[in-house]
Amino acid sequence: MTTAAGHFAPDTRQRWRGVVALNLVSTFSQIGQYGIGFSLFPLALEARGLPAWQIGVISSALWLGMLAGLLLAPMAVRRLHHSRTVLVGVVLSALALMLTPALPVTWWAVPAAACGFGMGFRWIGNETWLFGIMPEEGRGRIVGFHETLIAIAAVAGPALIAVLGATGWPSFLAGGLLSLAAALPLQAAGSVQLGDEAVPAPTLRAGMSWAVLLRRFITLGAILAGIGGITEGAILGVFPVYARERGFDSSEAAWLLSVFGMGSLFLQFLLGWIVDTWGMRTAATCAAVVTAACALIASVAAPAGQVFTVLMFLMGGGITGFLTLGLIAATEHADPARLAEDVSRVSIVFTLLSAIGPVLVGGLASLAGGTMLMVFACITSVVLLATLKLFR
C-alpha cells in the first residue's frame, strides 16, 4: 500500500507491530549505548583520578561522535535503508564499548567517539522510522511514552554500573551486549519500511551562510532540545566530580545518576499529557521552574541524602523533559519530509550543545569546584523560561 506521495503506508496491524518493535530497539540500544556508555566513561575516568577538564573533554567526544553520526546517518539510510543503518550503529557502539578497557586511558576519546557515532546512526535510523509510522492521534502522549521507554536506560545503565563497578571490564561488556540485543526486535520491524522521502535531509550544507543557518535552527523545538542537551551533557560528564566533592564514591554517584534517570523515566509521560491538555508552553514552564529550583537548592546547600535523592529525581524529569518537549514540538507536522527534517534539526542541536556542556562545565569545575554544575543547570533553566516568552 502506498500514499499519494509514493511512500509505503503500512496497514494498522503492521503499523503497531512496527511501533512496538522499534520501541524495543530504542529501549535495548539506549541502555547499552547511552545508559551505560555515556555514564560509564566519566565515572570510570573519575575513578582513575583524571582532572575535571580531561573528563569533560573525553565525555564531549561521546557527543561529538554522535553529532557526526547524526549528520552522516541520512546518507546511510538512503543507501542502506533504516534497518541496516540501525544495525551498523548498534554493532559499532558494542565493539567500541567492549574494546575500551583494553586501551590506555589517554586513548579513550576514540572509542567514546565511536560509541557516540553508533548512537547517532541508531537515533536517526530508528527514530525517523518510528515517527514516520506513528499514528497522528494522541501524538504527544505517544512520543511521551516512547521517551519514557528509552528513559529506562538512564535508570538501568547507572544501576548496572553501580552493581558491576566502574573500574573494570564487566560494565563495558554489559553495555556492548545490550547494544547488540537491539538487533533482535529490529528483525521484527523489517517488514514495515518507509520510502526515501521520509529520510531526514542533511540540515547543514556547505556554503550556507551563518544567517540562513541560524534561521533554520531557531525554532521552539530546537531551542528546547538544545538547552536540554547542554544541561544533560554537563550533568552526565561532570556529576562524578560534583559527587566526589560531596563525599560520594563512584558507586554512590552511579546510583544518584540512576535516580536522575528514574525522574526521566517516570515524568516524561506526564509532560506529554500536560502538552496535550494545557499546551507546550505550560509543560515547558513547569519543567524549567522545577529544574531551576532543584539545581539552586543543590548549589547553595548540602542536602541530606534523601532530600538530595528527591532533587536528582526531579531534575532528571525536568532536564530530560526539555528534549521530550523539543521532539513533540518537532513532530507537530504530518508531512513525512517536514517531520524528518524537523527531527533531524532537533537531534543535531541537542547533540552539538551536549558536546559543549561537559567541556564548558568541566573547565568551570576545575576552576571553581563541582558546585558550578548545579549553578549552570539553574542558569540554563532560567534562560529557557526567558526564551519561552520570546515565542509567545
mmCIF file of C-alpha atoms in Angstrom:
data_model
loop_
_atom_site.group_PDB
_atom_site.id
_atom_site.type_symbol
_atom_site.label_atom_id
_atom_site.label_comp_id
_atom_site.label_asym_id
_atom_site.label_seq_id
_atom_site.Cartn_x
_atom_site.Cartn_y
_atom_site.Cartn_z
ATOM 1 C CA MET A 1 0.000 0.000 0.000
ATOM 2 C CA THR A 2 1.340 3.466 -0.896
ATOM 3 C CA THR A 3 0.223 7.016 -0.332
ATOM 4 C CA ALA A 4 -0.111 9.697 -2.997
ATOM 5 C CA ALA A 5 3.390 10.830 -2.137
ATOM 6 C CA GLY A 6 4.662 7.394 -3.046
ATOM 7 C CA HIS A 7 5.896 6.166 0.306
ATOM 8 C CA PHE A 8 4.899 2.908 1.887
ATOM 9 C CA ALA A 9 1.910 3.185 4.228
ATOM 10 C CA PRO A 10 1.609 0.120 6.472
ATOM 11 C CA ASP A 11 -1.828 -1.151 7.479
ATOM 12 C CA THR A 12 -2.908 -0.790 11.106
ATOM 13 C CA ARG A 13 -1.594 -4.176 12.242
ATOM 14 C CA GLN A 14 1.766 -3.687 10.550
ATOM 15 C CA ARG A 15 1.974 -0.135 11.883
ATOM 16 C CA TRP A 16 1.523 -1.171 15.504
ATOM 17 C CA ARG A 17 3.824 -4.182 15.162
ATOM 18 C CA GLY A 18 6.478 -1.819 13.858
ATOM 19 C CA VAL A 19 5.839 0.708 16.638
ATOM 20 C CA VAL A 20 6.242 -1.991 19.308
ATOM 21 C CA ALA A 21 9.370 -3.464 17.711
ATOM 22 C CA LEU A 22 11.081 -0.110 17.190
ATOM 23 C CA ASN A 23 10.307 0.935 20.746
ATOM 24 C CA LEU A 24 12.083 -2.224 21.911
ATOM 25 C CA VAL A 25 15.042 -1.415 19.650
ATOM 26 C CA SER A 26 15.252 2.015 21.265
ATOM 27 C CA THR A 27 14.978 0.555 24.767
ATOM 28 C CA PHE A 28 17.757 -2.052 24.448
ATOM 29 C CA SER A 29 20.152 0.102 22.454
ATOM 30 C CA GLN A 30 19.570 3.139 24.658
ATOM 31 C CA ILE A 31 20.542 1.156 27.760
ATOM 32 C CA GLY A 32 23.748 -0.082 26.154
ATOM 33 C CA GLN A 33 24.832 2.958 24.169
ATOM 34 C CA TYR A 34 23.575 5.769 26.383
ATOM 35 C CA GLY A 35 22.604 4.458 29.819
ATOM 36 C CA ILE A 36 25.878 2.601 30.244
ATOM 37 C CA GLY A 37 28.152 4.182 27.635
ATOM 38 C CA PHE A 38 27.515 7.854 28.355
ATOM 39 C CA SER A 39 27.524 7.341 32.145
ATOM 40 C CA LEU A 40 30.388 4.847 32.356
ATOM 41 C CA PHE A 41 33.114 6.855 30.640
ATOM 42 C CA PRO A 42 33.076 9.823 33.095
ATOM 43 C CA LEU A 43 32.572 7.548 36.119
ATOM 44 C CA ALA A 44 35.466 5.295 35.086
ATOM 45 C CA LEU A 45 37.700 8.281 34.365
ATOM 46 C CA GLU A 46 36.909 9.964 37.693
ATOM 47 C CA ALA A 47 37.632 6.683 39.496
ATOM 48 C CA ARG A 48 41.066 6.726 37.823
ATOM 49 C CA GLY A 49 41.733 10.216 39.202
ATOM 50 C CA LEU A 50 41.612 12.260 35.997
ATOM 51 C CA PRO A 51 41.019 16.035 36.417
ATOM 52 C CA ALA A 52 37.593 17.523 35.688
ATOM 53 C CA TRP A 53 38.646 19.232 32.450
ATOM 54 C CA GLN A 54 40.013 15.984 30.994
ATOM 55 C CA ILE A 55 36.873 14.067 31.990
ATOM 56 C CA GLY A 56 34.872 16.806 30.265
ATOM 57 C CA VAL A 57 36.905 16.529 27.063
ATOM 58 C CA ILE A 58 36.541 12.738 26.789
ATOM 59 C CA SER A 59 32.848 12.963 27.697
ATOM 60 C CA SER A 60 32.477 15.548 24.948
ATOM 61 C CA ALA A 61 33.911 13.023 22.469
ATOM 62 C CA LEU A 62 30.809 10.878 23.047
ATOM 63 C CA TRP A 63 28.566 13.731 21.921
ATOM 64 C CA LEU A 64 30.819 14.862 19.059
ATOM 65 C CA GLY A 65 30.872 11.299 17.751
ATOM 66 C CA MET A 66 27.084 11.213 17.959
ATOM 67 C CA LEU A 67 26.870 14.509 16.090
ATOM 68 C CA ALA A 68 28.969 13.045 13.270
ATOM 69 C CA GLY A 69 26.684 10.004 13.231
ATOM 70 C CA LEU A 70 23.591 12.202 13.053
ATOM 71 C CA LEU A 71 24.996 14.166 10.111
ATOM 72 C CA LEU A 72 26.030 11.070 8.142
ATOM 73 C CA ALA A 73 23.013 8.922 9.038
ATOM 74 C CA PRO A 74 20.673 10.386 6.357
ATOM 75 C CA MET A 75 23.073 9.296 3.610
ATOM 76 C CA ALA A 76 23.442 5.889 5.256
ATOM 77 C CA VAL A 77 19.665 5.429 5.437
ATOM 78 C CA ARG A 78 19.297 6.248 1.743
ATOM 79 C CA ARG A 79 21.942 3.683 0.820
ATOM 80 C CA LEU A 80 21.327 1.008 3.454
ATOM 81 C CA HIS A 81 17.705 1.733 4.484
ATOM 82 C CA HIS A 82 16.618 2.179 8.084
ATOM 83 C CA SER A 83 17.126 -1.331 9.428
ATOM 84 C CA ARG A 84 20.717 -1.786 8.238
ATOM 85 C CA THR A 85 21.647 1.728 9.387
ATOM 86 C CA VAL A 86 20.371 0.915 12.871
ATOM 87 C CA LEU A 87 22.243 -2.406 12.823
ATOM 88 C CA VAL A 88 25.527 -0.739 11.851
ATOM 89 C CA GLY A 89 25.048 1.761 14.668
ATOM 90 C CA VAL A 90 24.469 -0.756 17.453
ATOM 91 C CA VAL A 91 27.293 -3.041 16.311
ATOM 92 C CA LEU A 92 29.775 -0.156 16.144
ATOM 93 C CA SER A 93 28.864 1.029 19.640
ATOM 94 C CA ALA A 94 29.075 -2.514 21.003
ATOM 95 C CA LEU A 95 32.580 -3.037 19.622
ATOM 96 C CA ALA A 96 33.750 0.341 20.907
ATOM 97 C CA LEU A 97 32.490 -0.332 24.432
ATOM 98 C CA MET A 98 33.920 -3.841 24.648
ATOM 99 C CA LEU A 99 37.356 -2.745 23.398
ATOM 100 C CA THR A 100 37.679 0.322 25.657
ATOM 101 C CA PRO A 101 39.132 -1.415 28.776
ATOM 102 C CA ALA A 102 41.990 -2.802 26.666
ATOM 103 C CA LEU A 103 43.137 0.704 25.664
ATOM 104 C CA PRO A 104 45.232 3.221 27.633
ATOM 105 C CA VAL A 105 43.047 5.896 29.240
ATOM 106 C CA THR A 106 44.683 8.580 27.104
ATOM 107 C CA TRP A 107 43.102 6.915 24.028
ATOM 108 C CA TRP A 108 39.593 6.606 25.430
ATOM 109 C CA ALA A 109 38.310 9.538 23.404
ATOM 110 C CA VAL A 110 38.492 7.289 20.314
ATOM 111 C CA PRO A 111 36.122 4.524 21.478
ATOM 112 C CA ALA A 112 33.964 7.182 23.157
ATOM 113 C CA ALA A 113 33.536 8.944 19.812
ATOM 114 C CA ALA A 114 32.847 5.599 18.095
ATOM 115 C CA CYS A 115 30.187 4.736 20.680
ATOM 116 C CA GLY A 116 28.532 8.108 20.125
ATOM 117 C CA PHE A 117 28.762 7.747 16.340
ATOM 118 C CA GLY A 118 26.912 4.446 16.516
ATOM 119 C CA MET A 119 24.227 6.027 18.671
ATOM 120 C CA GLY A 120 23.779 8.807 16.102
ATOM 121 C CA PHE A 121 23.234 6.222 13.372
ATOM 122 C CA ARG A 122 20.740 4.337 15.519
ATOM 123 C CA TRP A 123 18.939 7.514 16.591
ATOM 124 C CA ILE A 124 18.204 8.816 13.091
ATOM 125 C CA GLY A 125 17.663 5.377 11.561
ATOM 126 C CA ASN A 126 15.270 4.258 14.286
ATOM 127 C CA GLU A 127 13.524 7.444 15.411
ATOM 128 C CA THR A 128 12.550 8.772 11.978
ATOM 129 C CA TRP A 129 11.379 5.287 11.060
ATOM 130 C CA LEU A 130 9.269 5.110 14.221
ATOM 131 C CA PHE A 131 7.853 8.644 13.948
ATOM 132 C CA GLY A 132 7.060 8.035 10.285
ATOM 133 C CA ILE A 133 4.725 5.094 11.036
ATOM 134 C CA MET A 134 3.319 6.552 14.266
ATOM 135 C CA PRO A 135 -0.435 7.344 14.217
ATOM 136 C CA GLU A 136 -1.375 11.021 14.498
ATOM 137 C CA GLU A 137 -3.916 10.640 17.296
ATOM 138 C CA GLY A 138 -2.512 11.497 20.729
ATOM 139 C CA ARG A 139 0.953 12.114 19.297
ATOM 140 C CA GLY A 140 2.079 13.995 22.408
ATOM 141 C CA ARG A 141 1.279 11.022 24.634
ATOM 142 C CA ILE A 142 2.806 8.528 22.195
ATOM 143 C CA VAL A 143 6.077 10.496 21.980
ATOM 144 C CA GLY A 144 5.992 10.893 25.776
ATOM 145 C CA PHE A 145 5.545 7.116 26.155
ATOM 146 C CA HIS A 146 8.434 6.469 23.751
ATOM 147 C CA GLU A 147 10.664 8.851 25.702
ATOM 148 C CA THR A 148 9.574 7.081 28.889
ATOM 149 C CA LEU A 149 10.688 3.739 27.467
ATOM 150 C CA ILE A 150 14.098 4.958 26.380
ATOM 151 C CA ALA A 151 14.441 6.765 29.710
ATOM 152 C CA ILE A 152 14.672 3.283 31.253
ATOM 153 C CA ALA A 153 18.277 3.486 30.058
ATOM 154 C CA ALA A 154 19.016 6.392 32.364
ATOM 155 C CA VAL A 155 17.933 4.196 35.297
ATOM 156 C CA ALA A 156 19.148 0.765 34.238
ATOM 157 C CA GLY A 157 22.537 1.881 32.891
ATOM 158 C CA PRO A 158 23.883 3.636 36.011
ATOM 159 C CA ALA A 159 22.266 0.968 38.217
ATOM 160 C CA LEU A 160 24.182 -1.751 36.356
ATOM 161 C CA ILE A 161 27.374 0.276 36.717
ATOM 162 C CA ALA A 162 26.747 0.603 40.458
ATOM 163 C CA VAL A 163 26.456 -3.191 40.701
ATOM 164 C CA LEU A 164 29.215 -4.186 38.259
ATOM 165 C CA GLY A 165 31.641 -1.380 39.120
ATOM 166 C CA ALA A 166 33.052 1.469 37.081
ATOM 167 C CA THR A 167 36.711 0.444 37.067
ATOM 168 C CA GLY A 168 36.761 -2.963 35.357
ATOM 169 C CA TRP A 169 35.548 -4.575 32.135
ATOM 170 C CA PRO A 170 32.131 -6.021 33.248
ATOM 171 C CA SER A 171 30.216 -2.763 32.793
ATOM 172 C CA PHE A 172 31.776 -2.136 29.365
ATOM 173 C CA LEU A 173 30.912 -5.688 28.317
ATOM 174 C CA ALA A 174 27.330 -5.285 29.568
ATOM 175 C CA GLY A 175 26.976 -2.099 27.513
ATOM 176 C CA GLY A 176 28.180 -3.858 24.397
ATOM 177 C CA LEU A 177 25.899 -6.865 24.839
ATOM 178 C CA LEU A 178 22.810 -4.739 25.477
ATOM 179 C CA SER A 179 23.564 -2.691 22.353
ATOM 180 C CA LEU A 180 23.706 -5.907 20.331
ATOM 181 C CA ALA A 181 20.433 -7.121 21.902
ATOM 182 C CA ALA A 182 18.623 -4.418 19.908
ATOM 183 C CA ALA A 183 19.218 -6.477 16.761
ATOM 184 C CA LEU A 184 16.561 -8.987 17.877
ATOM 185 C CA PRO A 185 13.462 -6.727 17.804
ATOM 186 C CA LEU A 186 14.980 -4.955 14.809
ATOM 187 C CA GLN A 187 14.300 -8.056 12.723
ATOM 188 C CA ALA A 188 10.597 -7.933 13.634
ATOM 189 C CA ALA A 189 10.311 -4.368 12.328
ATOM 190 C CA GLY A 190 11.939 -5.129 8.983
ATOM 191 C CA SER A 191 8.669 -5.520 7.069
ATOM 192 C CA VAL A 192 7.469 -2.008 7.951
ATOM 193 C CA GLN A 193 9.669 0.304 5.895
ATOM 194 C CA LEU A 194 9.419 3.940 4.792
ATOM 195 C CA GLY A 195 10.370 5.356 1.431
ATOM 196 C CA ASP A 196 13.400 7.521 0.721
ATOM 197 C CA GLU A 197 11.428 10.768 1.016
ATOM 198 C CA ALA A 198 10.947 10.032 4.723
ATOM 199 C CA VAL A 199 14.706 10.058 5.296
ATOM 200 C CA PRO A 200 15.935 13.235 7.000
ATOM 201 C CA ALA A 201 17.762 15.603 4.687
ATOM 202 C CA PRO A 202 21.084 16.935 5.987
ATOM 203 C CA THR A 203 20.366 20.203 7.755
ATOM 204 C CA LEU A 204 23.944 21.512 7.438
ATOM 205 C CA ARG A 205 25.142 22.256 3.914
ATOM 206 C CA ALA A 206 28.407 23.622 2.575
ATOM 207 C CA GLY A 207 28.181 27.271 1.550
ATOM 208 C CA MET A 208 25.165 28.011 3.753
ATOM 209 C CA SER A 209 25.524 31.454 5.346
ATOM 210 C CA TRP A 210 25.512 31.800 9.102
ATOM 211 C CA ALA A 211 22.369 33.946 8.932
ATOM 212 C CA VAL A 212 20.465 31.293 6.968
ATOM 213 C CA LEU A 213 21.828 28.550 9.194
ATOM 214 C CA LEU A 214 20.715 30.313 12.373
ATOM 215 C CA ARG A 215 17.229 30.995 10.994
ATOM 216 C CA ARG A 216 16.765 27.305 10.248
ATOM 217 C CA PHE A 217 17.751 26.296 13.772
ATOM 218 C CA ILE A 218 15.889 28.955 15.753
ATOM 219 C CA THR A 219 12.698 27.004 16.353
ATOM 220 C CA LEU A 220 10.995 26.287 19.655
ATOM 221 C CA GLY A 221 11.714 22.563 19.325
ATOM 222 C CA ALA A 222 15.404 23.114 18.596
ATOM 223 C CA ILE A 223 15.827 25.601 21.461
ATOM 224 C CA LEU A 224 14.102 23.297 23.956
ATOM 225 C CA ALA A 225 16.270 20.378 22.864
ATOM 226 C CA GLY A 226 19.443 22.475 22.803
ATOM 227 C CA ILE A 227 19.041 23.748 26.365
ATOM 228 C CA GLY A 228 18.231 20.207 27.453
ATOM 229 C CA GLY A 229 21.299 18.928 25.622
ATOM 230 C CA ILE A 230 23.852 21.334 27.070
ATOM 231 C CA THR A 231 22.470 20.747 30.571
ATOM 232 C CA GLU A 232 22.207 16.971 30.334
ATOM 233 C CA GLY A 233 25.650 16.708 28.739
ATOM 234 C CA ALA A 234 27.092 18.683 31.643
ATOM 235 C CA ILE A 235 25.277 16.542 34.228
ATOM 236 C CA LEU A 236 26.454 13.247 32.742
ATOM 237 C CA GLY A 237 30.017 14.436 32.169
ATOM 238 C CA VAL A 238 30.742 16.381 35.359
ATOM 239 C CA PHE A 239 28.403 14.925 38.003
ATOM 240 C CA PRO A 240 31.083 12.442 39.209
ATOM 241 C CA VAL A 241 33.251 15.459 40.117
ATOM 242 C CA TYR A 242 30.380 17.163 41.956
ATOM 243 C CA ALA A 243 29.526 13.898 43.747
ATOM 244 C CA ARG A 244 33.136 13.355 44.851
ATOM 245 C CA GLU A 245 33.257 16.828 46.399
ATOM 246 C CA ARG A 246 30.059 15.961 48.290
ATOM 247 C CA GLY A 247 31.677 12.790 49.661
ATOM 248 C CA PHE A 248 30.109 10.145 47.370
ATOM 249 C CA ASP A 249 32.182 7.307 45.884
ATOM 250 C CA SER A 250 31.793 6.089 42.284
ATOM 251 C CA SER A 251 29.100 3.513 43.137
ATOM 252 C CA GLU A 252 27.060 6.105 45.041
ATOM 253 C CA ALA A 253 27.484 8.583 42.188
ATOM 254 C CA ALA A 254 26.252 5.913 39.754
ATOM 255 C CA TRP A 255 23.237 5.291 41.981
ATOM 256 C CA LEU A 256 22.397 9.010 42.047
ATOM 257 C CA LEU A 257 22.634 9.117 38.251
ATOM 258 C CA SER A 258 20.228 6.186 38.256
ATOM 259 C CA VAL A 259 17.827 8.244 40.388
ATOM 260 C CA PHE A 260 18.251 11.072 37.877
ATOM 261 C CA GLY A 261 17.212 8.528 35.256
ATOM 262 C CA MET A 262 14.187 7.495 37.312
ATOM 263 C CA GLY A 263 12.953 11.061 37.029
ATOM 264 C CA SER A 264 13.446 10.815 33.275
ATOM 265 C CA LEU A 265 11.533 7.543 33.232
ATOM 266 C CA PHE A 266 8.501 8.430 35.317
ATOM 267 C CA LEU A 267 7.902 12.068 34.392
ATOM 268 C CA GLN A 268 8.042 12.107 30.560
ATOM 269 C CA PHE A 269 4.545 10.718 30.020
ATOM 270 C CA LEU A 270 3.262 13.314 32.493
ATOM 271 C CA LEU A 271 4.869 16.081 30.438
ATOM 272 C CA GLY A 272 3.317 14.665 27.256
ATOM 273 C CA TRP A 273 -0.079 14.662 28.984
ATOM 274 C CA ILE A 274 0.404 18.297 30.079
ATOM 275 C CA VAL A 275 1.193 19.209 26.466
ATOM 276 C CA ASP A 276 -1.989 17.537 25.196
ATOM 277 C CA THR A 277 -4.078 19.104 27.985
ATOM 278 C CA TRP A 278 -2.670 22.619 28.584
ATOM 279 C CA GLY A 279 -0.156 23.193 25.805
ATOM 280 C CA MET A 280 3.572 23.168 25.099
ATOM 281 C CA ARG A 281 4.487 26.370 26.958
ATOM 282 C CA THR A 282 2.773 25.290 30.163
ATOM 283 C CA ALA A 283 4.656 21.973 30.126
ATOM 284 C CA ALA A 284 7.979 23.668 29.347
ATOM 285 C CA THR A 285 7.437 26.252 32.095
ATOM 286 C CA CYS A 286 6.741 23.508 34.651
ATOM 287 C CA ALA A 287 9.880 21.597 33.662
ATOM 288 C CA ALA A 288 12.089 24.707 33.748
ATOM 289 C CA VAL A 289 10.787 26.005 37.101
ATOM 290 C CA VAL A 290 11.215 22.621 38.813
ATOM 291 C CA THR A 291 14.724 22.146 37.390
ATOM 292 C CA ALA A 292 15.859 25.663 38.335
ATOM 293 C CA ALA A 293 14.543 25.313 41.894
ATOM 294 C CA CYS A 294 16.178 21.917 42.471
ATOM 295 C CA ALA A 295 19.524 22.998 40.998
ATOM 296 C CA LEU A 296 19.504 26.156 43.106
ATOM 297 C CA ILE A 297 18.933 24.169 46.298
ATOM 298 C CA ALA A 298 21.700 21.710 45.365
ATOM 299 C CA SER A 299 24.135 24.558 44.629
ATOM 300 C CA VAL A 300 23.658 26.651 47.782
ATOM 301 C CA ALA A 301 23.051 23.901 50.345
ATOM 302 C CA ALA A 302 24.321 20.448 51.241
ATOM 303 C CA PRO A 303 21.050 18.482 51.269
ATOM 304 C CA ALA A 304 20.720 15.296 53.303
ATOM 305 C CA GLY A 305 20.840 12.023 51.397
ATOM 306 C CA GLN A 306 17.075 11.570 50.996
ATOM 307 C CA VAL A 307 16.492 15.208 50.072
ATOM 308 C CA PHE A 308 19.281 15.087 47.501
ATOM 309 C CA THR A 309 17.763 11.915 46.032
ATOM 310 C CA VAL A 310 14.469 13.770 45.522
ATOM 311 C CA LEU A 311 16.287 16.704 43.905
ATOM 312 C CA MET A 312 18.056 14.384 41.451
ATOM 313 C CA PHE A 313 14.760 12.659 40.610
ATOM 314 C CA LEU A 314 13.011 15.941 39.825
ATOM 315 C CA MET A 315 15.968 17.325 37.856
ATOM 316 C CA GLY A 316 16.069 14.129 35.806
ATOM 317 C CA GLY A 317 12.447 14.603 34.809
ATOM 318 C CA GLY A 318 12.852 18.285 34.042
ATOM 319 C CA ILE A 319 16.127 18.198 32.112
ATOM 320 C CA THR A 320 15.201 15.146 30.034
ATOM 321 C CA GLY A 321 11.794 16.753 29.567
ATOM 322 C CA PHE A 322 13.384 19.583 27.579
ATOM 323 C CA LEU A 323 14.301 17.081 24.845
ATOM 324 C CA THR A 324 10.903 15.347 25.047
ATOM 325 C CA LEU A 325 9.154 18.688 24.583
ATOM 326 C CA GLY A 326 11.506 19.592 21.742
ATOM 327 C CA LEU A 327 10.610 16.361 19.945
ATOM 328 C CA ILE A 328 6.887 16.913 20.474
ATOM 329 C CA ALA A 329 7.239 20.412 19.018
ATOM 330 C CA ALA A 330 9.187 18.974 16.068
ATOM 331 C CA THR A 331 6.616 16.260 15.300
ATOM 332 C CA GLU A 332 3.574 18.530 15.014
ATOM 333 C CA HIS A 333 3.559 18.182 11.217
ATOM 334 C CA ALA A 334 2.171 15.119 9.434
ATOM 335 C CA ASP A 335 4.213 15.595 6.253
ATOM 336 C CA PRO A 336 6.985 12.930 6.314
ATOM 337 C CA ALA A 337 9.604 15.148 4.652
ATOM 338 C CA ARG A 338 8.916 18.033 7.073
ATOM 339 C CA LEU A 339 8.838 15.618 10.005
ATOM 340 C CA ALA A 340 12.195 14.098 9.114
ATOM 341 C CA GLU A 341 13.854 17.483 8.682
ATOM 342 C CA ASP A 342 12.490 18.816 11.982
ATOM 343 C CA VAL A 343 13.539 15.697 13.923
ATOM 344 C CA SER A 344 16.986 15.880 12.333
ATOM 345 C CA ARG A 345 17.315 19.544 13.313
ATOM 346 C CA VAL A 346 16.334 18.832 16.915
ATOM 347 C CA SER A 347 18.770 15.906 17.069
ATOM 348 C CA ILE A 348 21.659 17.974 15.722
ATOM 349 C CA VAL A 349 21.082 20.922 18.070
ATOM 350 C CA PHE A 350 20.663 18.633 21.081
ATOM 351 C CA THR A 351 23.858 16.733 20.313
ATOM 352 C CA LEU A 352 26.009 19.731 19.403
ATOM 353 C CA LEU A 353 25.182 21.539 22.624
ATOM 354 C CA SER A 354 25.512 18.293 24.599
ATOM 355 C CA ALA A 355 29.131 18.143 23.407
ATOM 356 C CA ILE A 356 29.738 21.690 24.637
ATOM 357 C CA GLY A 357 28.252 21.082 28.095
ATOM 358 C CA PRO A 358 30.917 18.726 29.534
ATOM 359 C CA VAL A 359 33.837 20.806 28.220
ATOM 360 C CA LEU A 360 32.407 24.118 29.424
ATOM 361 C CA VAL A 361 31.304 22.932 32.862
ATOM 362 C CA GLY A 362 34.361 20.679 33.254
ATOM 363 C CA GLY A 363 36.541 23.758 32.827
ATOM 364 C CA LEU A 364 34.418 25.757 35.266
ATOM 365 C CA ALA A 365 34.574 22.901 37.789
ATOM 366 C CA SER A 366 38.365 22.767 37.534
ATOM 367 C CA LEU A 367 38.490 26.492 38.343
ATOM 368 C CA ALA A 368 35.668 26.928 40.862
ATOM 369 C CA GLY A 369 34.647 23.446 42.025
ATOM 370 C CA GLY A 370 31.963 20.933 41.159
ATOM 371 C CA THR A 371 29.173 23.149 42.539
ATOM 372 C CA MET A 372 29.358 25.041 39.248
ATOM 373 C CA LEU A 373 27.484 22.108 37.712
ATOM 374 C CA MET A 374 24.317 22.916 39.660
ATOM 375 C CA VAL A 375 24.766 26.666 39.152
ATOM 376 C CA PHE A 376 24.947 26.003 35.413
ATOM 377 C CA ALA A 377 21.780 23.844 35.452
ATOM 378 C CA CYS A 378 19.926 26.619 37.269
ATOM 379 C CA ILE A 379 21.078 29.250 34.768
ATOM 380 C CA THR A 380 20.102 27.219 31.692
ATOM 381 C CA SER A 381 16.627 26.612 33.120
ATOM 382 C CA VAL A 382 16.138 30.343 33.716
ATOM 383 C CA VAL A 383 17.327 31.028 30.157
ATOM 384 C CA LEU A 384 14.673 28.602 28.903
ATOM 385 C CA LEU A 385 11.964 30.442 30.852
ATOM 386 C CA ALA A 386 13.067 33.735 29.287
ATOM 387 C CA THR A 387 13.151 32.151 25.815
ATOM 388 C CA LEU A 388 9.564 30.908 26.126
ATOM 389 C CA LYS A 389 8.382 34.495 26.398
ATOM 390 C CA LEU A 390 10.009 35.302 23.047
ATOM 391 C CA PHE A 391 7.939 32.590 21.317
ATOM 392 C CA ARG A 392 4.557 33.808 22.555
#
